[in-house]
Amino acid sequence: MLVTSKAFRTLTVFVCMLVLVTLWQIPLNHFQSLSPPAFHGHDLTAKVDWSRFAYTQYVTNTAYLCNSVMLFETLNRLGSRADRLIMYPAEFSAQDDSVEAKLLRKARDEYGVKLAPIEVQSRNTADTTWANSYTKLLAFNQTQYDRVLSLDSDSTILQAMDELFLLPPCAVALPRAYWLNFDDRVMSSQVMLVQPSAAEFRRIEQSIAAAGSNVYDMEIVNDLYRDSALILPHRPYDLLTGEFRSKNHTAYLGNSLEPWDPVEILREAKFLHFSDWPVPKPWIEAPETVIAENKPECDVDPQTGRYDDCRARDIWLGLYDDFARRRQGVCDMAVSTKGLAVRQDTVKHLWTWL
Ligand SMILES: *[C@@H]1O[C@H](CO)[C@@H](O)[C@H](O)[C@H]1NC(C)=O
Ligand SMILES: *[C@@H]1O[C@H](CO)[C@@H](O)[C@H](O)[C@H]1NC(C)=O
């Protein structure tokens, strides 16, 4: 019969080989044209268009405006390539002689920051610290960008984070709040990579409208993206200053075997958030007793057997002192560091370690 004939089998093999050889020669981009359009940050062969990405800050008052300008000064100094965008209350003028106007102009002219006036999103929540926190979520509305990286401004940037803009597409990427009960898998909105979109912003607006009095930006983001967010490693993208005071570093390190080395952890970290309750935020003068009672203790130095390893304490004091110096330099605003009792060489140490 024909099907079993030797000639037919030979012909079949020949045809199959011909098809394979032809397929092999179809250029790869023929198949690429069948897939969805490439996400800008994801096409590894294309030159990255950094103007599609931006670091964003939101500002609700003068102290936070200074914090944000300080972060932009750092990004500029570190040579970060993405755009910089500040969302500030439309009531602030960028023209007059006010402190706010001078800071906004400095951000624009010296650090290449784009100015976006916005309406502060506040609600009558019990705690005023958080009352304006919904404003952060306006990052989802910055649809002139493919991606924005929102960073809480009560922080220090230790290394640029441009690589985050090139992550695989996702509505939101953010780290876990490693300092909370890990089993709850709470995500932290201190560092939040967002793909702005009209559809996502509509969902956000609906959540804000429906939010009860104890619901803040972090709850909204956790609610909406619990099962779809891309999780960023909190190490090195979200380190709390309080980690240098802690006696248990397992959660931050992510394992219980690795020895804690404060200098290595500082070198590795890219973003450091000031969180040291009851020590106040670094632009607020701290009473000497509060610092004395809460600063990190020195650790045992295995060489001497005595409490001689004071690196964690010096890093911690140095970070607060560094913040105060930059606040003076960038914003011309003073913070008294009397309570820090910083030794003359602490800050020098800090930057040698980095
Ligand atoms: C969101 O963005 C649109 C377009 O830029 C703007 O018209 C609107 O006012 C923004 N919404 C808020 C709440 O800022
Ligand atoms: C340290 O923290 C981890 C979880 O973060 C916990 O499992 C462990 O029991 C703690 N160790 C001590 C000595 O408290």
PDB file of N, CA, C and O in Angstrom, residues 230-286:
ATOM      1  N   LEU A 230       4.492  42.103  42.521  1.00  0.00           N
ATOM      2  CA  LEU A 230       5.823  41.490  42.465  1.00  0.00           C
ATOM      3  C   LEU A 230       6.528  41.875  43.761  1.00  0.00           C
ATOM      4  O   LEU A 230       6.512  43.046  44.137  1.00  0.00           O
ATOM      5  N   ILE A 231       7.098  40.894  44.447  1.00  0.00           N
ATOM      6  CA  ILE A 231       7.743  41.201  45.727  1.00  0.00           C
ATOM      7  C   ILE A 231       9.216  41.545  45.502  1.00  0.00           C
ATOM      8  O   ILE A 231       9.958  40.753  44.923  1.00  0.00           O
ATOM      9  N   LEU A 232       9.599  42.728  45.939  1.00  0.00           N
ATOM     10  CA  LEU A 232      11.007  43.129  45.877  1.00  0.00           C
ATOM     11  C   LEU A 232      11.713  42.577  47.111  1.00  0.00           C
ATOM     12  O   LEU A 232      11.112  42.541  48.186  1.00  0.00           O
ATOM     13  N   PRO A 233      12.959  42.171  46.993  1.00  0.00           N
ATOM     14  CA  PRO A 233      13.666  41.756  48.209  1.00  0.00           C
ATOM     15  C   PRO A 233      13.865  42.966  49.136  1.00  0.00           C
ATOM     16  O   PRO A 233      14.367  43.998  48.692  1.00  0.00           O
ATOM     17  N   HIS A 234      13.398  42.848  50.382  1.00  0.00           N
ATOM     18  CA  HIS A 234      13.572  43.992  51.301  1.00  0.00           C
ATOM     19  C   HIS A 234      15.057  44.255  51.535  1.00  0.00           C
ATOM     20  O   HIS A 234      15.454  45.365  51.863  1.00  0.00           O
ATOM     21  N   ARG A 235      15.855  43.236  51.369  1.00  0.00           N
ATOM     22  CA  ARG A 235      17.306  43.371  51.462  1.00  0.00           C
ATOM     23  C   ARG A 235      17.849  43.343  50.045  1.00  0.00           C
ATOM     24  O   ARG A 235      17.754  42.297  49.402  1.00  0.00           O
ATOM     25  N   PRO A 236      18.293  44.410  49.467  1.00  0.00           N
ATOM     26  CA  PRO A 236      18.773  45.666  50.065  1.00  0.00           C
ATOM     27  C   PRO A 236      17.853  46.873  49.863  1.00  0.00           C
ATOM     28  O   PRO A 236      18.306  47.992  50.058  1.00  0.00           O
ATOM     29  N   TYR A 237      16.566  46.663  49.467  1.00  0.00           N
ATOM     30  CA  TYR A 237      15.761  47.817  49.050  1.00  0.00           C
ATOM     31  C   TYR A 237      14.975  48.480  50.178  1.00  0.00           C
ATOM     32  O   TYR A 237      14.322  49.494  49.930  1.00  0.00           O
ATOM     33  N   ASP A 238      14.949  47.921  51.364  1.00  0.00           N
ATOM     34  CA  ASP A 238      14.174  48.573  52.422  1.00  0.00           C
ATOM     35  C   ASP A 238      14.705  48.180  53.805  1.00  0.00           C
ATOM     36  O   ASP A 238      14.251  47.212  54.400  1.00  0.00           O
ATOM     37  N   LEU A 239      15.678  48.947  54.254  1.00  0.00           N
ATOM     38  CA  LEU A 239      16.292  48.707  55.567  1.00  0.00           C
ATOM     39  C   LEU A 239      15.835  49.792  56.533  1.00  0.00           C
ATOM     40  O   LEU A 239      15.845  50.976  56.178  1.00  0.00           O
ATOM     41  N   LEU A 240      15.410  49.405  57.735  1.00  0.00           N
ATOM     42  CA  LEU A 240      15.050  50.404  58.750  1.00  0.00           C
ATOM     43  C   LEU A 240      16.272  50.747  59.593  1.00  0.00           C
ATOM     44  O   LEU A 240      17.055  49.856  59.946  1.00  0.00           O
ATOM     45  N   THR A 241      16.400  52.016  59.969  1.00  0.00           N
ATOM     46  CA  THR A 241      17.501  52.398  60.870  1.00  0.00           C
ATOM     47  C   THR A 241      17.405  51.603  62.173  1.00  0.00           C
ATOM     48  O   THR A 241      18.420  51.298  62.793  1.00  0.00           O
ATOM     49  N   GLY A 242      16.175  51.252  62.592  1.00  0.00           N
ATOM     50  CA  GLY A 242      15.974  50.487  63.828  1.00  0.00           C
ATOM     51  C   GLY A 242      16.677  49.135  63.813  1.00  0.00           C
ATOM     52  O   GLY A 242      16.920  48.546  64.876  1.00  0.00           O
ATOM     53  N   GLU A 243      17.016  48.639  62.610  1.00  0.00           N
ATOM     54  CA  GLU A 243      17.715  47.347  62.523  1.00  0.00           C
ATOM     55  C   GLU A 243      19.062  47.414  63.258  1.00  0.00           C
ATOM     56  O   GLU A 243      19.507  46.421  63.829  1.00  0.00           O
ATOM     57  N   PHE A 244      19.684  48.591  63.278  1.00  0.00           N
ATOM     58  CA  PHE A 244      20.984  48.724  63.948  1.00  0.00           C
ATOM     59  C   PHE A 244      20.846  48.705  65.466  1.00  0.00           C
ATOM     60  O   PHE A 244      21.833  48.575  66.175  1.00  0.00           O
ATOM     61  N   ARG A 245      19.591  48.845  65.965  1.00  0.00           N
ATOM     62  CA  ARG A 245      19.352  48.756  67.412  1.00  0.00           C
ATOM     63  C   ARG A 245      18.854  47.380  67.804  1.00  0.00           C
ATOM     64  O   ARG A 245      18.794  47.047  68.989  1.00  0.00           O
ATOM     65  N   SER A 246      18.458  46.598  66.823  1.00  0.00           N
ATOM     66  CA  SER A 246      17.809  45.320  67.115  1.00  0.00           C
ATOM     67  C   SER A 246      18.814  44.274  67.602  1.00  0.00           C
ATOM     68  O   SER A 246      20.003  44.335  67.301  1.00  0.00           O
ATOM     69  N   LYS A 247      18.295  43.312  68.394  1.00  0.00           N
ATOM     70  CA  LYS A 247      19.140  42.208  68.871  1.00  0.00           C
ATOM     71  C   LYS A 247      18.902  40.951  68.041  1.00  0.00           C
ATOM     72  O   LYS A 247      19.600  39.951  68.209  1.00  0.00           O
ATOM     73  N   ASN A 248      17.884  41.004  67.205  1.00  0.00           N
ATOM     74  CA  ASN A 248      17.546  39.815  66.421  1.00  0.00           C
ATOM     75  C   ASN A 248      17.442  40.225  64.953  1.00  0.00           C
ATOM     76  O   ASN A 248      16.510  40.923  64.564  1.00  0.00           O
ATOM     77  N   HIS A 249      18.383  39.742  64.146  1.00  0.00           N
ATOM     78  CA  HIS A 249      18.448  40.187  62.750  1.00  0.00           C
ATOM     79  C   HIS A 249      17.963  39.129  61.767  1.00  0.00           C
ATOM     80  O   HIS A 249      18.141  39.282  60.560  1.00  0.00           O
ATOM     81  N   THR A 250      17.373  38.057  62.286  1.00  0.00           N
ATOM     82  CA  THR A 250      16.973  36.949  61.413  1.00  0.00           C
ATOM     83  C   THR A 250      16.012  37.402  60.311  1.00  0.00           C
ATOM     84  O   THR A 250      16.173  37.033  59.150  1.00  0.00           O
ATOM     85  N   ALA A 251      15.032  38.208  60.681  1.00  0.00           N
ATOM     86  CA  ALA A 251      14.032  38.618  59.687  1.00  0.00           C
ATOM     87  C   ALA A 251      14.682  39.448  58.589  1.00  0.00           C
ATOM     88  O   ALA A 251      14.417  39.241  57.409  1.00  0.00           O
ATOM     89  N   TYR A 252      15.549  40.389  58.950  1.00  0.00           N
ATOM     90  CA  TYR A 252      16.179  41.203  57.908  1.00  0.00           C
ATOM     91  C   TYR A 252      17.118  40.367  57.045  1.00  0.00           C
ATOM     92  O   TYR A 252      17.080  40.435  55.817  1.00  0.00           O
ATOM     93  N   LEU A 253      17.971  39.560  57.709  1.00  0.00           N
ATOM     94  CA  LEU A 253      18.952  38.770  56.950  1.00  0.00           C
ATOM     95  C   LEU A 253      18.268  37.715  56.083  1.00  0.00           C
ATOM     96  O   LEU A 253      18.784  37.323  55.046  1.00  0.00           O
ATOM     97  N   GLY A 254      17.095  37.240  56.526  1.00  0.00           N
ATOM     98  CA  GLY A 254      16.385  36.221  55.774  1.00  0.00           C
ATOM     99  C   GLY A 254      16.854  34.816  56.094  1.00  0.00           C
ATOM    100  O   GLY A 254      16.434  33.847  55.464  1.00  0.00           O
ATOM    101  N   ASN A 255      17.746  34.682  57.065  1.00  0.00           N
ATOM    102  CA  ASN A 255      18.203  33.357  57.505  1.00  0.00           C
ATOM    103  C   ASN A 255      18.826  33.512  58.885  1.00  0.00           C
ATOM    104  O   ASN A 255      19.177  34.616  59.301  1.00  0.00           O
ATOM    105  N   SER A 256      18.956  32.383  59.585  1.00  0.00           N
ATOM    106  CA  SER A 256      19.461  32.485  60.959  1.00  0.00           C
ATOM    107  C   SER A 256      20.918  32.045  61.064  1.00  0.00           C
ATOM    108  O   SER A 256      21.463  31.939  62.163  1.00  0.00           O
ATOM    109  N   LEU A 257      21.562  31.788  59.910  1.00  0.00           N
ATOM    110  CA  LEU A 257      22.950  31.307  59.942  1.00  0.00           C
ATOM    111  C   LEU A 257      23.968  32.424  59.762  1.00  0.00           C
ATOM    112  O   LEU A 257      25.053  32.402  60.336  1.00  0.00           O
ATOM    113  N   GLU A 258      23.589  33.396  58.957  1.00  0.00           N
ATOM    114  CA  GLU A 258      24.531  34.443  58.584  1.00  0.00           C
ATOM    115  C   GLU A 258      24.843  35.335  59.776  1.00  0.00           C
ATOM    116  O   GLU A 258      23.944  35.799  60.460  1.00  0.00           O
ATOM    117  N   PRO A 259      26.127  35.587  60.029  1.00  0.00           N
ATOM    118  CA  PRO A 259      26.428  36.508  61.134  1.00  0.00           C
ATOM    119  C   PRO A 259      26.049  37.940  60.753  1.00  0.00           C
ATOM    120  O   PRO A 259      26.118  38.320  59.582  1.00  0.00           O
ATOM    121  N   TRP A 260      25.629  38.707  61.732  1.00  0.00           N
ATOM    122  CA  TRP A 260      25.247  40.110  61.522  1.00  0.00           C
ATOM    123  C   TRP A 260      26.512  40.950  61.460  1.00  0.00           C
ATOM    124  O   TRP A 260      27.302  40.973  62.399  1.00  0.00           O
ATOM    125  N   ASP A 261      26.704  41.638  60.346  1.00  0.00           N
ATOM    126  CA  ASP A 261      27.843  42.540  60.215  1.00  0.00           C
ATOM    127  C   ASP A 261      27.302  43.905  59.786  1.00  0.00           C
ATOM    128  O   ASP A 261      26.950  44.107  58.624  1.00  0.00           O
ATOM    129  N   PRO A 262      27.192  44.848  60.727  1.00  0.00           N
ATOM    130  CA  PRO A 262      26.517  46.120  60.417  1.00  0.00           C
ATOM    131  C   PRO A 262      27.159  46.877  59.268  1.00  0.00           C
ATOM    132  O   PRO A 262      26.460  47.531  58.488  1.00  0.00           O
ATOM    133  N   VAL A 263      28.484  46.782  59.128  1.00  0.00           N
ATOM    134  CA  VAL A 263      29.145  47.528  58.054  1.00  0.00           C
ATOM    135  C   VAL A 263      28.795  46.912  56.698  1.00  0.00           C
ATOM    136  O   VAL A 263      28.474  47.621  55.732  1.00  0.00           O
ATOM    137  N   GLU A 264      28.803  45.562  56.629  1.00  0.00           N
ATOM    138  CA  GLU A 264      28.430  44.890  55.380  1.00  0.00           C
ATOM    139  C   GLU A 264      26.994  45.215  54.995  1.00  0.00           C
ATOM    140  O   GLU A 264      26.684  45.437  53.822  1.00  0.00           O
ATOM    141  N   ILE A 265      26.109  45.218  55.981  1.00  0.00           N
ATOM    142  CA  ILE A 265      24.691  45.489  55.712  1.00  0.00           C
ATOM    143  C   ILE A 265      24.498  46.926  55.224  1.00  0.00           C
ATOM    144  O   ILE A 265      23.728  47.182  54.302  1.00  0.00           O
ATOM    145  N   LEU A 266      25.234  47.846  55.806  1.00  0.00           N
ATOM    146  CA  LEU A 266      25.161  49.242  55.361  1.00  0.00           C
ATOM    147  C   LEU A 266      25.666  49.371  53.925  1.00  0.00           C
ATOM    148  O   LEU A 266      25.087  50.069  53.107  1.00  0.00           O
ATOM    149  N   ARG A 267      26.755  48.661  53.593  1.00  0.00           N
ATOM    150  CA  ARG A 267      27.339  48.733  52.247  1.00  0.00           C
ATOM    151  C   ARG A 267      26.393  48.182  51.198  1.00  0.00           C
ATOM    152  O   ARG A 267      26.342  48.646  50.078  1.00  0.00           O
ATOM    153  N   GLU A 268      25.654  47.154  51.609  1.00  0.00           N
ATOM    154  CA  GLU A 268      24.774  46.456  50.675  1.00  0.00           C
ATOM    155  C   GLU A 268      23.474  47.249  50.440  1.00  0.00           C
ATOM    156  O   GLU A 268      22.915  47.227  49.341  1.00  0.00           O
ATOM    157  N   ALA A 269      23.007  47.965  51.486  1.00  0.00           N
ATOM    158  CA  ALA A 269      21.680  48.597  51.438  1.00  0.00           C
ATOM    159  C   ALA A 269      21.624  49.714  50.408  1.00  0.00           C
ATOM    160  O   ALA A 269      22.608  50.419  50.165  1.00  0.00           O
ATOM    161  N   LYS A 270      20.445  49.864  49.799  1.00  0.00           N
ATOM    162  CA  LYS A 270      20.251  50.936  48.827  1.00  0.00           C
ATOM    163  C   LYS A 270      19.309  52.005  49.364  1.00  0.00           C
ATOM    164  O   LYS A 270      19.396  53.159  48.974  1.00  0.00           O
ATOM    165  N   PHE A 271      18.400  51.616  50.236  1.00  0.00           N
ATOM    166  CA  PHE A 271      17.393  52.552  50.728  1.00  0.00           C
ATOM    167  C   PHE A 271      17.184  52.303  52.212  1.00  0.00           C
ATOM    168  O   PHE A 271      16.960  51.171  52.637  1.00  0.00           O
ATOM    169  N   LEU A 272      17.285  53.374  52.973  1.00  0.00           N
ATOM    170  CA  LEU A 272      17.256  53.258  54.420  1.00  0.00           C
ATOM    171  C   LEU A 272      16.165  54.175  54.977  1.00  0.00           C
ATOM    172  O   LEU A 272      16.167  55.378  54.702  1.00  0.00           O
ATOM    173  N   HIS A 273      15.247  53.603  55.708  1.00  0.00           N
ATOM    174  CA  HIS A 273      14.100  54.366  56.198  1.00  0.00           C
ATOM    175  C   HIS A 273      14.288  54.672  57.686  1.00  0.00           C
ATOM    176  O   HIS A 273      14.575  53.769  58.467  1.00  0.00           O
ATOM    177  N   PHE A 274      14.137  55.943  58.077  1.00  0.00           N
ATOM    178  CA  PHE A 274      14.285  56.309  59.485  1.00  0.00           C
ATOM    179  C   PHE A 274      13.066  55.838  60.275  1.00  0.00           C
ATOM    180  O   PHE A 274      11.957  56.347  60.072  1.00  0.00           O
ATOM    181  N   SER A 275      13.269  54.869  61.135  1.00  0.00           N
ATOM    182  CA  SER A 275      12.170  54.332  61.937  1.00  0.00           C
ATOM    183  C   SER A 275      12.750  53.803  63.240  1.00  0.00           C
ATOM    184  O   SER A 275      13.352  52.728  63.265  1.00  0.00           O
ATOM    185  N   ASP A 276      12.639  54.592  64.293  1.00  0.00           N
ATOM    186  CA  ASP A 276      13.328  54.285  65.552  1.00  0.00           C
ATOM    187  C   ASP A 276      12.501  54.640  66.758  1.00  0.00           C
ATOM    188  O   ASP A 276      13.060  55.063  67.777  1.00  0.00           O
ATOM    189  N   TRP A 277      11.196  54.491  66.671  1.00  0.00           N
ATOM    190  CA  TRP A 277      10.364  54.887  67.797  1.00  0.00           C
ATOM    191  C   TRP A 277      10.963  54.350  69.104  1.00  0.00           C
ATOM    192  O   TRP A 277      11.391  53.209  69.122  1.00  0.00           O
ATOM    193  N   PRO A 278      11.053  55.145  70.185  1.00  0.00           N
ATOM    194  CA  PRO A 278      10.520  56.512  70.377  1.00  0.00           C
ATOM    195  C   PRO A 278      11.449  57.642  69.944  1.00  0.00           C
ATOM    196  O   PRO A 278      11.171  58.794  70.272  1.00  0.00           O
ATOM    197  N   VAL A 279      12.527  57.346  69.228  1.00  0.00           N
ATOM    198  CA  VAL A 279      13.385  58.425  68.724  1.00  0.00           C
ATOM    199  C   VAL A 279      12.639  59.125  67.591  1.00  0.00           C
ATOM    200  O   VAL A 279      12.124  58.459  66.699  1.00  0.00           O
ATOM    201  N   PRO A 280      12.563  60.469  67.620  1.00  0.00           N
ATOM    202  CA  PRO A 280      11.794  61.157  66.576  1.00  0.00           C
ATOM    203  C   PRO A 280      12.482  61.109  65.217  1.00  0.00           C
ATOM    204  O   PRO A 280      13.655  60.753  65.122  1.00  0.00           O
ATOM    205  N   LYS A 281      11.747  61.481  64.187  1.00  0.00           N
ATOM    206  CA  LYS A 281      12.295  61.542  62.829  1.00  0.00           C
ATOM    207  C   LYS A 281      13.488  62.496  62.804  1.00  0.00           C
ATOM    208  O   LYS A 281      13.585  63.412  63.619  1.00  0.00           O
ATOM    209  N   PRO A 282      14.413  62.312  61.854  1.00  0.00           N
ATOM    210  CA  PRO A 282      15.723  62.979  61.957  1.00  0.00           C
ATOM    211  C   PRO A 282      15.710  64.498  61.780  1.00  0.00           C
ATOM    212  O   PRO A 282      16.700  65.140  62.094  1.00  0.00           O
ATOM    213  N   TRP A 283      14.595  65.076  61.299  1.00  0.00           N
ATOM    214  CA  TRP A 283      14.565  66.537  61.179  1.00  0.00           C
ATOM    215  C   TRP A 283      13.995  67.179  62.447  1.00  0.00           C
ATOM    216  O   TRP A 283      13.909  68.391  62.553  1.00  0.00           O
ATOM    217  N   ILE A 284      13.618  66.341  63.420  1.00  0.00           N
ATOM    218  CA  ILE A 284      13.079  66.851  64.675  1.00  0.00           C
ATOM    219  C   ILE A 284      14.128  66.663  65.765  1.00  0.00           C
ATOM    220  O   ILE A 284      14.712  65.575  65.889  1.00  0.00           O
ATOM    221  N   GLU A 285      14.393  67.722  66.509  1.00  0.00           N
ATOM    222  CA  GLU A 285      15.424  67.626  67.535  1.00  0.00           C
ATOM    223  C   GLU A 285      15.008  66.616  68.604  1.00  0.00           C
ATOM    224  O   GLU A 285      13.892  66.654  69.118  1.00  0.00           O
ATOM    225  N   ALA A 286      15.928  65.692  68.926  1.00  0.00           N
ATOM    226  CA  ALA A 286      15.616  64.659  69.918  1.00  0.00           C
ATOM    227  C   ALA A 286      16.212  65.042  71.263  1.00  0.00           C
ATOM    228  O   ALA A 286      17.365  65.461  71.334  1.00  0.00           O
TER     229      ALA A 286
END
